[in-house]
Coordinates of C-alpha atoms and ligand atoms in Angstrom, one line a residue:
X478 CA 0.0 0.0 0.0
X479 CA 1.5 3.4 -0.6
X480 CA 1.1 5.7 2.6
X481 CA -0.8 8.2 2.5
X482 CA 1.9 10.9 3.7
X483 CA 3.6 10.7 0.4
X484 CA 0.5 11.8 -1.0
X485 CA 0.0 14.9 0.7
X486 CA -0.9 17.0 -2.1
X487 CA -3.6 14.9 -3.2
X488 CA -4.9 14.5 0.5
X489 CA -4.3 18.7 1.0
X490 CA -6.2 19.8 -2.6
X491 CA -9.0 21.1 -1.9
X492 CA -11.4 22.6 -4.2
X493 CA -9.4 26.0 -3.8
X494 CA -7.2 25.1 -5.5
X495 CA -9.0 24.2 -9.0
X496 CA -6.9 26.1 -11.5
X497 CA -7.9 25.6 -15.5
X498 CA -5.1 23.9 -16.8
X499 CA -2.8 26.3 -18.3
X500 CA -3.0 28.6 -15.9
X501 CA 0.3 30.1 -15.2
X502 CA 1.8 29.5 -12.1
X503 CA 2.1 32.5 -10.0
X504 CA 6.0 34.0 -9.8
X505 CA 6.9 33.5 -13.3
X506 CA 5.9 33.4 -17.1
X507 CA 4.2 29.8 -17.3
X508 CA 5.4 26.3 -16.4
X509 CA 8.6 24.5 -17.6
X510 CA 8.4 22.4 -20.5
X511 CA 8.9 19.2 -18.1
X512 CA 5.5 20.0 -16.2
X513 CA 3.7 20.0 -20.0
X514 CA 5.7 16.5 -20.7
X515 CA 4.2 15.5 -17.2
X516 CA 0.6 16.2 -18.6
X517 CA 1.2 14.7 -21.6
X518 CA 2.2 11.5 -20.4
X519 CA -0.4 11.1 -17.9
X520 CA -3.1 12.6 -20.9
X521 CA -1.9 8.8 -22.5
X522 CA -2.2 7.2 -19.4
X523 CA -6.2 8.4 -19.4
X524 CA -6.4 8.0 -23.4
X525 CA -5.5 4.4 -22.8
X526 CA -8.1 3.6 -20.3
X527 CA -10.4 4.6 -22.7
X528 CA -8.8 3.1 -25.4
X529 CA -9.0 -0.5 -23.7
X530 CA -12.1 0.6 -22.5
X531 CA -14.0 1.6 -26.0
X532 CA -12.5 -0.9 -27.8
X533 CA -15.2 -3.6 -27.8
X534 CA -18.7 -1.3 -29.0
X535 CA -16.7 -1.1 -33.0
X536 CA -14.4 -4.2 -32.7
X537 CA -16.8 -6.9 -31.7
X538 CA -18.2 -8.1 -34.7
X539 CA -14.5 -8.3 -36.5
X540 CA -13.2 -9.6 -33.5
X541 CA -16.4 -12.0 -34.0
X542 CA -15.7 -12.9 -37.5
X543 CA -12.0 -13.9 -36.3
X544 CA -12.3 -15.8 -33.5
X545 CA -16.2 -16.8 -34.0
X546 CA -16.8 -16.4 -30.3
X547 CA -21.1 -16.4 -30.3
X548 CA -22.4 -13.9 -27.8
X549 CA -21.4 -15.7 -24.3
X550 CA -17.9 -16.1 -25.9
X551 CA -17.5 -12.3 -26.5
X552 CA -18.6 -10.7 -23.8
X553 CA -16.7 -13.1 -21.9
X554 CA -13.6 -11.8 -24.0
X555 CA -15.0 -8.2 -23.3
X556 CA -15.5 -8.9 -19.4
X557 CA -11.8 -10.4 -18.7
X558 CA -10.7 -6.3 -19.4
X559 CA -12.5 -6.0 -15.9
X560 CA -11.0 -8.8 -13.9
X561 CA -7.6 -7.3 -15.4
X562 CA -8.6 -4.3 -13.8
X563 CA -9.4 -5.5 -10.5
X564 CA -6.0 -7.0 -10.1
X565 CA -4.0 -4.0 -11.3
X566 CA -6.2 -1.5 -9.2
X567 CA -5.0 -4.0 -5.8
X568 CA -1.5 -4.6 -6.7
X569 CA -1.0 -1.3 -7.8
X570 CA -0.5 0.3 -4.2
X571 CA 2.5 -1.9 -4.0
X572 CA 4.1 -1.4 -6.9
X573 CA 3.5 2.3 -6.7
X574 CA 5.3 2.5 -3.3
X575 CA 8.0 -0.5 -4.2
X576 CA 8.7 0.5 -7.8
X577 CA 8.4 4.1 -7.5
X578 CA 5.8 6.5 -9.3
X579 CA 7.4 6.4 -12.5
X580 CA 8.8 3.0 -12.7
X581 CA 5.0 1.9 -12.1
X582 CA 3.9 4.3 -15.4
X583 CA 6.7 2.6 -17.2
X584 CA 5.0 -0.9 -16.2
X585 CA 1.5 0.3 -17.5
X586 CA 2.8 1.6 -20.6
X587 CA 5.2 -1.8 -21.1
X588 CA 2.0 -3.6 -20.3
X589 CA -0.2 -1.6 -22.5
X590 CA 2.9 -1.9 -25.7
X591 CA 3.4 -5.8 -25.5
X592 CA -0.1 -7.0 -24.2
X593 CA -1.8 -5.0 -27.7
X594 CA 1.0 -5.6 -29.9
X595 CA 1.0 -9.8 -29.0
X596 CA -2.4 -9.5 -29.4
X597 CA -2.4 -7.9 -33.2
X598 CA -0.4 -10.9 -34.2
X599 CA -3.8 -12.8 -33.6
X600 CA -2.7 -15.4 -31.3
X601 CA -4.8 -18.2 -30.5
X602 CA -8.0 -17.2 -28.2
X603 CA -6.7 -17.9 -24.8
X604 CA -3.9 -15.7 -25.7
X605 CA -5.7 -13.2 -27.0
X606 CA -7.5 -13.3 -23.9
X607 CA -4.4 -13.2 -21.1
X608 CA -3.5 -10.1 -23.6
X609 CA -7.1 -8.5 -22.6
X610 CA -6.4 -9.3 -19.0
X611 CA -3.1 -7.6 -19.6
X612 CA -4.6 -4.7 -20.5
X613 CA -7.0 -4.7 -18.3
X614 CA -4.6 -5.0 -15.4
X615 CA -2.3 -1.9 -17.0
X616 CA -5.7 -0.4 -17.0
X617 CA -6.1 -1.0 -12.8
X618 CA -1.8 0.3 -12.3
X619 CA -2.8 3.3 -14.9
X620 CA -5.9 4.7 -13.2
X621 CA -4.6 4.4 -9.7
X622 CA -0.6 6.0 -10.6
X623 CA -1.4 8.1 -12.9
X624 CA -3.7 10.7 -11.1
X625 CA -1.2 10.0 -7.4
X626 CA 2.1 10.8 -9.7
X627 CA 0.3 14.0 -11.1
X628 CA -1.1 15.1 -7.7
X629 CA 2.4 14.5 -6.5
X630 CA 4.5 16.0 -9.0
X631 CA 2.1 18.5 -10.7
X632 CA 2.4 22.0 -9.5
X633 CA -0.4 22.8 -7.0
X634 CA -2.4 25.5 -9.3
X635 CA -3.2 22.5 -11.6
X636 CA -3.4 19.8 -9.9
X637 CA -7.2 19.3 -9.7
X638 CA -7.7 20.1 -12.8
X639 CA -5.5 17.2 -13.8
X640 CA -7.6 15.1 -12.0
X641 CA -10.7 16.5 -14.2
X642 CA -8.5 16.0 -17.4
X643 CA -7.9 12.6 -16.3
X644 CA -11.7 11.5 -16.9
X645 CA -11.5 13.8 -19.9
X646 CA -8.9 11.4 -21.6
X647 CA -10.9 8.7 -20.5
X648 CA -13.9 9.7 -22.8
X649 CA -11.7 10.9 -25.6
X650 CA -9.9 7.3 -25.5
X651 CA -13.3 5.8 -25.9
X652 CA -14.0 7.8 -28.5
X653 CA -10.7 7.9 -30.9
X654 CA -10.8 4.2 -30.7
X655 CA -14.5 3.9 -31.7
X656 CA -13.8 5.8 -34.4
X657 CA -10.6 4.3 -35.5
X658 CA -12.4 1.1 -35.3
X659 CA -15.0 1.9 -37.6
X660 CA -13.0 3.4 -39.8
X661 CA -10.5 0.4 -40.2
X662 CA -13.7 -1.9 -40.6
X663 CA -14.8 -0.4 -43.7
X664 CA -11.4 -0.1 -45.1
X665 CA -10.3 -3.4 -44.7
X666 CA -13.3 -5.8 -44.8
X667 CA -11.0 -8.8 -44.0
X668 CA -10.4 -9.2 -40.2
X669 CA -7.2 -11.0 -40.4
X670 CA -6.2 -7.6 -41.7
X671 CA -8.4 -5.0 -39.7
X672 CA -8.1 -6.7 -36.4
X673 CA -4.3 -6.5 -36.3
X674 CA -4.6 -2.5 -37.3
X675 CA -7.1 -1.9 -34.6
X676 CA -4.9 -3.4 -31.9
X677 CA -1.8 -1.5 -33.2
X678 CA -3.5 1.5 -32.7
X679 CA -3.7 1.1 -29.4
X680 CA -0.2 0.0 -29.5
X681 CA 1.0 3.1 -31.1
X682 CA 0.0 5.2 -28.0
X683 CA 1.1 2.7 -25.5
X684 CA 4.7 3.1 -27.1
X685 CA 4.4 6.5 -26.8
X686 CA 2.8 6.5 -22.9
X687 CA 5.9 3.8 -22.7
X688 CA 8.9 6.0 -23.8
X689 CA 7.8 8.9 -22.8
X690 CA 7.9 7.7 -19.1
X691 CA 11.5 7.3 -19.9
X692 CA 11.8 10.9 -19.3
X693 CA 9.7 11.9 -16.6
X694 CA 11.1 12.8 -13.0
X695 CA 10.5 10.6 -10.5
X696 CA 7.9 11.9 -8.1
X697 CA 9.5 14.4 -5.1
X698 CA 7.0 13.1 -2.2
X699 CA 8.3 9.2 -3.3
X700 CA 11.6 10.1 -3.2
X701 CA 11.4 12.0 0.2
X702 CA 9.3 9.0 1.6
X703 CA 12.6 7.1 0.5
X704 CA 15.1 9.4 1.9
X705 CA 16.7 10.4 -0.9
X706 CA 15.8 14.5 -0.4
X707 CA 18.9 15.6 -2.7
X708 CA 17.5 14.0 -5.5
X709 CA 13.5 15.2 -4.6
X710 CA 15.2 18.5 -4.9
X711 CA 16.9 18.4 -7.9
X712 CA 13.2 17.0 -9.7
X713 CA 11.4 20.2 -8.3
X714 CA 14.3 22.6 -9.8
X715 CA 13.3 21.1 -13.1
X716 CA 9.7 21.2 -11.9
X717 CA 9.1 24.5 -10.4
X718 CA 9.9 28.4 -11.5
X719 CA 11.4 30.1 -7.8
X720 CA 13.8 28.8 -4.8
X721 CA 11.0 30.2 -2.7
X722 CA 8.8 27.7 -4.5
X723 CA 10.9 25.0 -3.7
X724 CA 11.8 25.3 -0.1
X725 CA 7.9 25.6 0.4
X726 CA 7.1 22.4 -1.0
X727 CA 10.0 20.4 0.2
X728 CA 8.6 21.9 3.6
X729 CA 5.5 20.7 3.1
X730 CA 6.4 17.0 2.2
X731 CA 8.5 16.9 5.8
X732 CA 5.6 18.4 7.7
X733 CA 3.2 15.6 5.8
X734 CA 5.9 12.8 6.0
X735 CA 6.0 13.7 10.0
X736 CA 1.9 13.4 10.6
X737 CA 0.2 10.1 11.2
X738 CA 1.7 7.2 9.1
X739 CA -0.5 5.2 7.0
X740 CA -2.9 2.6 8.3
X741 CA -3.3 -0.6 7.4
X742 CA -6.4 -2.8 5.8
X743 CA -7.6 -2.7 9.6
X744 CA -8.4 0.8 9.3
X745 CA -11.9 -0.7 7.6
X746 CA -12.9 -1.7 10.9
X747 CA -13.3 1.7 12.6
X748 CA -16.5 2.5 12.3
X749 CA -16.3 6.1 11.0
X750 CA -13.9 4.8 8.4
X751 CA -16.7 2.0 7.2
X752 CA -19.4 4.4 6.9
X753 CA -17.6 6.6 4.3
X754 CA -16.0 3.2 2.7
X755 CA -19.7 1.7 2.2
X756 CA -20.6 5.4 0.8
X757 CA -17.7 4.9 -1.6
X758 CA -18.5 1.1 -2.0
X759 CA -22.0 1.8 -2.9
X760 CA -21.5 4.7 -5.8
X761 CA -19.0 2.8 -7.5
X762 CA -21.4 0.2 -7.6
X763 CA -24.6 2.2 -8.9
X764 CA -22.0 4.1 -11.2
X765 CA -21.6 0.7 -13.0
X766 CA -25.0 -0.9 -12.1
X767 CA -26.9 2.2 -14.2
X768 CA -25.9 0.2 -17.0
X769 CA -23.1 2.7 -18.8
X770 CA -20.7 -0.2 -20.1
X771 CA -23.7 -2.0 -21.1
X772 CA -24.1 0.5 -23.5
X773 CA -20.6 2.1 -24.0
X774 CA -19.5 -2.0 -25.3
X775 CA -22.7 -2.6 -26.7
X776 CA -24.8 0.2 -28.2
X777 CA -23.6 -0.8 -32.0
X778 CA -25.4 -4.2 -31.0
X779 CA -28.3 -2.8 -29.2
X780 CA -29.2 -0.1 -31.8
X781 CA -28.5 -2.7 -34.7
X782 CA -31.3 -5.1 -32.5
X783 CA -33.1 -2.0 -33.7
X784 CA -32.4 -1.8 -36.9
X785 CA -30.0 1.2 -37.0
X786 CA -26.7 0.5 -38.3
X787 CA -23.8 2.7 -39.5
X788 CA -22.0 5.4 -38.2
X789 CA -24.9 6.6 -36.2
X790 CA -25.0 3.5 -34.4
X791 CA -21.1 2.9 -33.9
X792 CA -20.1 6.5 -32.7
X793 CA -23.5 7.9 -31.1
X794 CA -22.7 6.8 -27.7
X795 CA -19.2 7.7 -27.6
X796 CA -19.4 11.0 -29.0
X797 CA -22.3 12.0 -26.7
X798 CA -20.0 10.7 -23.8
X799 CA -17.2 12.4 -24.8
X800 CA -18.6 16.0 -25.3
X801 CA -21.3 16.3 -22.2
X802 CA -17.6 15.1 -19.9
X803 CA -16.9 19.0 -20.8
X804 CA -19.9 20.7 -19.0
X805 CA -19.6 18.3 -15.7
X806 CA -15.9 20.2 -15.7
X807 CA -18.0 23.1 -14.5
X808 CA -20.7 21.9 -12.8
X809 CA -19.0 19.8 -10.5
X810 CA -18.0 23.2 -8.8
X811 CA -21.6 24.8 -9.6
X812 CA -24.0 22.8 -9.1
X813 CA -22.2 20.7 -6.6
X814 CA -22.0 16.8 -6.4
X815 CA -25.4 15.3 -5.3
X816 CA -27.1 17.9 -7.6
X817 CA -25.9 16.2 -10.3
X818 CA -26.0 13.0 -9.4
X819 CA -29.8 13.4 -9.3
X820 CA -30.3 14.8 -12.4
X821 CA -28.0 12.3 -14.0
X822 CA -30.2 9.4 -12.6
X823 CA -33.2 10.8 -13.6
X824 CA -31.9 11.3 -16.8
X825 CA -31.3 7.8 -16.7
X826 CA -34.2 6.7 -15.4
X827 CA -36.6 8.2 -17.8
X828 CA -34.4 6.9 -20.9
X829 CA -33.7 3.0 -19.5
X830 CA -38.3 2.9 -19.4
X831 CA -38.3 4.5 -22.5
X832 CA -35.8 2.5 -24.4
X833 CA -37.5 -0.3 -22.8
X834 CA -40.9 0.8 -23.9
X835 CA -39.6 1.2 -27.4
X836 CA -37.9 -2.3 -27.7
X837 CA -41.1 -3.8 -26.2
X838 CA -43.0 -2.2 -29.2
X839 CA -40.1 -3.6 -32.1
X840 CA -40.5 -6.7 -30.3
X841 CA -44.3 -6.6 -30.8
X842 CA -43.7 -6.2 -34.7
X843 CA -40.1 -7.0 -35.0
X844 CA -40.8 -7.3 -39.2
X845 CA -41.6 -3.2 -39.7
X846 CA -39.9 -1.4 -36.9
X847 CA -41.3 1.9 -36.7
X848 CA -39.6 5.2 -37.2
X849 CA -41.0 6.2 -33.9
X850 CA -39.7 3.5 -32.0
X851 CA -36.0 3.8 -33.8
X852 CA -36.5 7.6 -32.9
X853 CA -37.3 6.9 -29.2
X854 CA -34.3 4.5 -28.9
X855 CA -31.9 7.0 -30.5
X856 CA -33.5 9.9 -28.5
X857 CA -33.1 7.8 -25.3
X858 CA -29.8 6.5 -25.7
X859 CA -28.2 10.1 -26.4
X860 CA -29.9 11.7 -23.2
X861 CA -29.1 9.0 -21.0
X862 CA -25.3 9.3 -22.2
X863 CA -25.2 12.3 -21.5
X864 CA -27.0 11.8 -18.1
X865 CA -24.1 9.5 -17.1
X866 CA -21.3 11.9 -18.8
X867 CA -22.7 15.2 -16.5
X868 CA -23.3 13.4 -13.0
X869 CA -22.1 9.6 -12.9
X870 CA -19.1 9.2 -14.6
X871 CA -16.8 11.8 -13.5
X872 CA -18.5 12.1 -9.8
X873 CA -18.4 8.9 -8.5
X874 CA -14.3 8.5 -8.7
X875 CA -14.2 12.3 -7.5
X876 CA -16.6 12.0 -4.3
X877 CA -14.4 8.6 -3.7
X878 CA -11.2 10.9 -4.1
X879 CA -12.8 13.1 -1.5
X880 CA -14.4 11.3 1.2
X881 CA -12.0 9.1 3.0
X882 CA -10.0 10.1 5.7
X883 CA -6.0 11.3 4.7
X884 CA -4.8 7.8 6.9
X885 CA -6.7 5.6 5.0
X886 CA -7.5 7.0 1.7
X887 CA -5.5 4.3 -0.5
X888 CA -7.0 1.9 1.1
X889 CA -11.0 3.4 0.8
X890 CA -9.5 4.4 -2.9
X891 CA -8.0 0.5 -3.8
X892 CA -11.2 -0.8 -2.1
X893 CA -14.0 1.1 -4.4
X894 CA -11.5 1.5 -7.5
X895 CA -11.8 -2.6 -7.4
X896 CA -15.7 -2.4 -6.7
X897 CA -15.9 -0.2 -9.9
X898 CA -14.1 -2.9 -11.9
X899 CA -15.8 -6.1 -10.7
X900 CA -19.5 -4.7 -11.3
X901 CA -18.0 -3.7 -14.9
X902 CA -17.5 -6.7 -15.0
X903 CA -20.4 -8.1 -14.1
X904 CA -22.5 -5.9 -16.6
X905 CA -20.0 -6.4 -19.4
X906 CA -20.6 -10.4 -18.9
X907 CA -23.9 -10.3 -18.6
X908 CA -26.0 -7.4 -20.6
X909 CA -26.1 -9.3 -23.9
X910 CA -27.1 -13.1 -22.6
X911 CA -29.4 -11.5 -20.2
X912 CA -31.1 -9.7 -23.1
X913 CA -31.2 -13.1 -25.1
X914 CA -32.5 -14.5 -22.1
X915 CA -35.6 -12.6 -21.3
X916 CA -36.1 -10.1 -24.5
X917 CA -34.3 -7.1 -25.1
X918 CA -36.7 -4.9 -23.4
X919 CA -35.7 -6.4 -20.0
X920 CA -32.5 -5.2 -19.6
X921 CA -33.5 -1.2 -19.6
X922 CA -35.9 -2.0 -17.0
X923 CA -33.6 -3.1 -14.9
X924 CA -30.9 -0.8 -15.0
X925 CA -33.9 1.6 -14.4
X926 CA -34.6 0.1 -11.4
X927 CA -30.9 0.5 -9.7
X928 CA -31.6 4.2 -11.1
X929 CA -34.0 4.1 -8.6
X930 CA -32.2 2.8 -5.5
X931 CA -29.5 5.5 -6.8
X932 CA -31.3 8.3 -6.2
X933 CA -32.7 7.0 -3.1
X934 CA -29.0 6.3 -2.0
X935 CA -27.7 9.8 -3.1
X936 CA -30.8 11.2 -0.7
X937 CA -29.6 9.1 2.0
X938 CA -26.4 8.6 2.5
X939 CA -24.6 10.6 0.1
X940 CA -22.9 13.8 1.6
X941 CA -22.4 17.3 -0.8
X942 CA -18.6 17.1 -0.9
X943 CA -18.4 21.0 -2.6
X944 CA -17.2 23.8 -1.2
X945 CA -15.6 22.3 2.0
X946 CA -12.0 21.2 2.6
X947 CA -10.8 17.5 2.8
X948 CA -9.7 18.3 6.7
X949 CA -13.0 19.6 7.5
X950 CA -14.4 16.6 6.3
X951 CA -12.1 14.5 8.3
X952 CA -13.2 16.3 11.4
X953 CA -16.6 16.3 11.0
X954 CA -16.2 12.3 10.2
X955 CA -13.9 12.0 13.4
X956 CA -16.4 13.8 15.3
X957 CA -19.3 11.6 14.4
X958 CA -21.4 13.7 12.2
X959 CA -23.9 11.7 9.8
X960 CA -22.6 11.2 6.5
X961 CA -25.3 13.2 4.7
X962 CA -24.4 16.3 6.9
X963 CA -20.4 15.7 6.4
X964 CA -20.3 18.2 4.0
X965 CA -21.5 21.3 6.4
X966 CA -18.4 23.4 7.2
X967 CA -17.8 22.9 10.8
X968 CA -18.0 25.7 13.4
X969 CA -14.9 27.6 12.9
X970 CA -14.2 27.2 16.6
X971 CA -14.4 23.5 17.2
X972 CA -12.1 22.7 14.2
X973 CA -8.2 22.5 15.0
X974 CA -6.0 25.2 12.7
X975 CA -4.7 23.4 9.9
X976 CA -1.0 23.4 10.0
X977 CA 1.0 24.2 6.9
X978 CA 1.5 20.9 5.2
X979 CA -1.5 19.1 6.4
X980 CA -3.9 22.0 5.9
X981 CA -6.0 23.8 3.3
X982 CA -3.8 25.4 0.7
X983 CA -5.2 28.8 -0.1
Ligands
BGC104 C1 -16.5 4.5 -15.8 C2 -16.3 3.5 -16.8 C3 -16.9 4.0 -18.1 C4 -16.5 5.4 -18.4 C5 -17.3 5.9 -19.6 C6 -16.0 5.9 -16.2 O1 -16.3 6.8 -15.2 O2 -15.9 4.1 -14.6 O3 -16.7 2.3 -16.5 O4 -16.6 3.2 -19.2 O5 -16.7 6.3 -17.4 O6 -17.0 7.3 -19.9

């Protein structure tokens, strides 16, 4: 497990310090060109996610034609990304504090390079499918490094927006690939030569995510955490504009490095700890159980079910995802959390019963499906992507970034990153059979339904994580306040100043 001292800048951002990326740091002209590299690199780290991620929805059928896996066979094939994932996300801690920051991005991206370039040689099927658990597990290292190196090593006016970006990437990923996929579908109608150029592409930024780690710095809090101080201070020279600059970070990582160490797997047994952890728990598990990989793997399928084929049907969904990530950038700090996490269920709700309705009625007269019903379906799908793209999707990891406590916040963060994964899984395994199984209808209905206990679980349980810092939310945890009130800025009396390192960065 890393400790959570080493990550003092993630534990100390608060909302306060949400810069747009870009934003010049404040003594000099701009960044150094190393802190842009830094970006970059972790840009690819997110791009791949999505990569992996959106590579089924366009792939599937060529992948199909191939390797003539029938429906249980391929979203088996799809679902083993997950299990990857879930391994990756609980070894990463280890590697992360073993290895280093850097030497764990060099894994992902070696991972990422040999796992999709083995697998464009079209190996045999259980091959191919140790290279999608490959993936998958460079996938878990990637999406638990990535945003610690950058909240590490990024300078402080950018670093939540990194975190934002990081999601970003994630939809863009899904997105270049779909389209990449299509593309190299129509062009080459043989898969023995489409499949390997689809992998490839994936390869092609995993070699760049791979070398490019070759020059980034190692992470100063890592290296202080290892005792090596001359060399933390030679990466922030490179890093960051002033002295002054410098002496106040490397003060900073001291303070941090001298506060509480970093707690075990036991700390799960404390009770205040369990109640944000099931909080955590349970919206990484609605996240996935509102049906969004259902449709992010399988909305070419779905919509062809439906008669609508073609580019509208292969890069709908991802283009929808992709551009309503933007506006949840900004309404995140707006609106707030639980706002949107409402509206984004409701969104969902409505859409899952009315693309239910509408499949009921193809089903009814599956021989002339009606323009209506293809219009309801393509109407439903686009608002309920972009209900999940506003509130769900970038939420979920950020409340889970916010809400633990700084001593056990890897562990809270491992714990729901591998929740995320394994109901992925389980929808990604699932959606198509369970469709076969009792009508295509059925599937909307119930996705609807965890809608349902979502929004009932957001009015619960859920606390409104905006506008309040992380140690005030620690102390009003400590202090036994309910978790939908843990949000509400404590009195200014009763809460301990915040010293320099551990405290709220103005
Ligand atoms: C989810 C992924 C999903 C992606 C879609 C993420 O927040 O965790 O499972 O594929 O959003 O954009």
């Amino acid at each position: 497990m890393d400790t959570p001292e080493t990550r003092s800048s993630a534990s100390t951002r608060t909302r306060r310090d949400v810069a747009p990326v870009g934003a010049k740091s404040g003594n000099s002209g701009g960044y150094k060109r190393i802190v842009y590299i830094i970006c970059a690199v972790a840009a690819l780290g997110g791009l791949l996610f999505g990569l992996d991620q959106g590579f089924i929805a366009n792939s599937l059928a060529t992948i199909d034609a191939h390797y003539r896996l029938g429906v249980q066979g391929g979203e088996r094939y799809s679902a083993i990304l997950a299990t990857g994932g879930i391994a990756g996300a609980l070894l990463s801690g280890i590697f992360a504090r073993f290895l280093g920051r850097k030497k764990s991005l060099l894994l992902a991206g070696f991972i990422f390079t040999a796992a999709s370039a083995l697998s464009a040689m079209l190996p045999p099927l259980p091959v191919l499918s140790a290279c999608r658990f490959a993936l998958g597990f460079g996938v878990g290292v990637a999406s638990f490094v990535v945003p610690l190196y950058l909240a590490e090593t990024a300078p402080v006016s950018i670093r939540g927006s990194m975190g934002t970006l990081f999601q970003l990437m994630i939809t863009i990923g899904i997105f270049l690939i779909s389209l990449t996929n299509v593309f190299i579908a129509r062009a080459f109608s043989r898969p023995s030569t489409s499949l390997p150029l689809m992998f490839l592409t994936i390869t092609l930024f995993a070699a760049m995510m791979f070398f490019g780690g070759f020059i980034l710095p190692e992470s100063p809090r890592w290296l202080m955490l290892k005792r090596r101080k001359e060399q933390a201070i030679a990466v922030l020279q490179r890093t960051m504009n002033t002295q002054q600059e410098i002496d106040a970070e490397i003060a900073d990582i001291e303070q941090a490095l001298h506060g509480p160490q970093g707690t075990g797997i036991s700390i799960v047994l404390r009770g205040y700890f369990f109640k944000v952890l099931l909080v955590g728990v349970l919206l990484q598990m609605f996240q996935q159980l509102v049906g969004i990989n259902m449709m992010i793997y399988y909305s070419p399928t779905i919509f062809g079910y439906a008669g609508i084929t073609g580019l509208l049907a292969a890069m709908t969904v991802p283009t929808v995802n992709m551009l309503f990530t933007f506006p949840a950038i900004h309404l995140v700090e707006k609106w707030g959390r639980k706002k949107l996490l409402y509206v984004g269920a409701v969104a969902m709700l409505v859409t899952m019963v009315a693309a239910g309705v509408a499949f009921q009625s193809i089903a009814a007269h599956p021989a002339t499906i009606s323009g209506t019903a293809k219009a309801v379906l393509l109407v439903s799908v686009v608002v309920y992507i972009f209900g999940f793209a506003v509130s769900w999707g970038p939420v979920a990891w950020l409340v889970c970034s916010e809400i633990f406590p700084l001593d056990g916040r890897e562990v809270g963060m491992t714990i729901t990153t591998m929740v995320n994964w394994t109901f992925a899984g389980l929808v990604m395994g699932n959606a198509l059979s369970f469709m076969k199984a009792h009508g295509n209808a059925s599937i909307f209905y119930v996705f609807g339904g965890f809608c349902v206990l979502a929004i009932v679980f957001v009015a619960m349980f859920v606390p409104e994580t905006k506008g309040i810092t992380l140690e005030e939310m620690e102390f009003n945890l400590k202090k036994g306040v309910p978790l939908r009130r843990l949000g509400e800025r404590p009195n200014a009396h009763t809460m301990p100043v915040p010293n320099e390192a551990g405290g709220a960065r103005k």
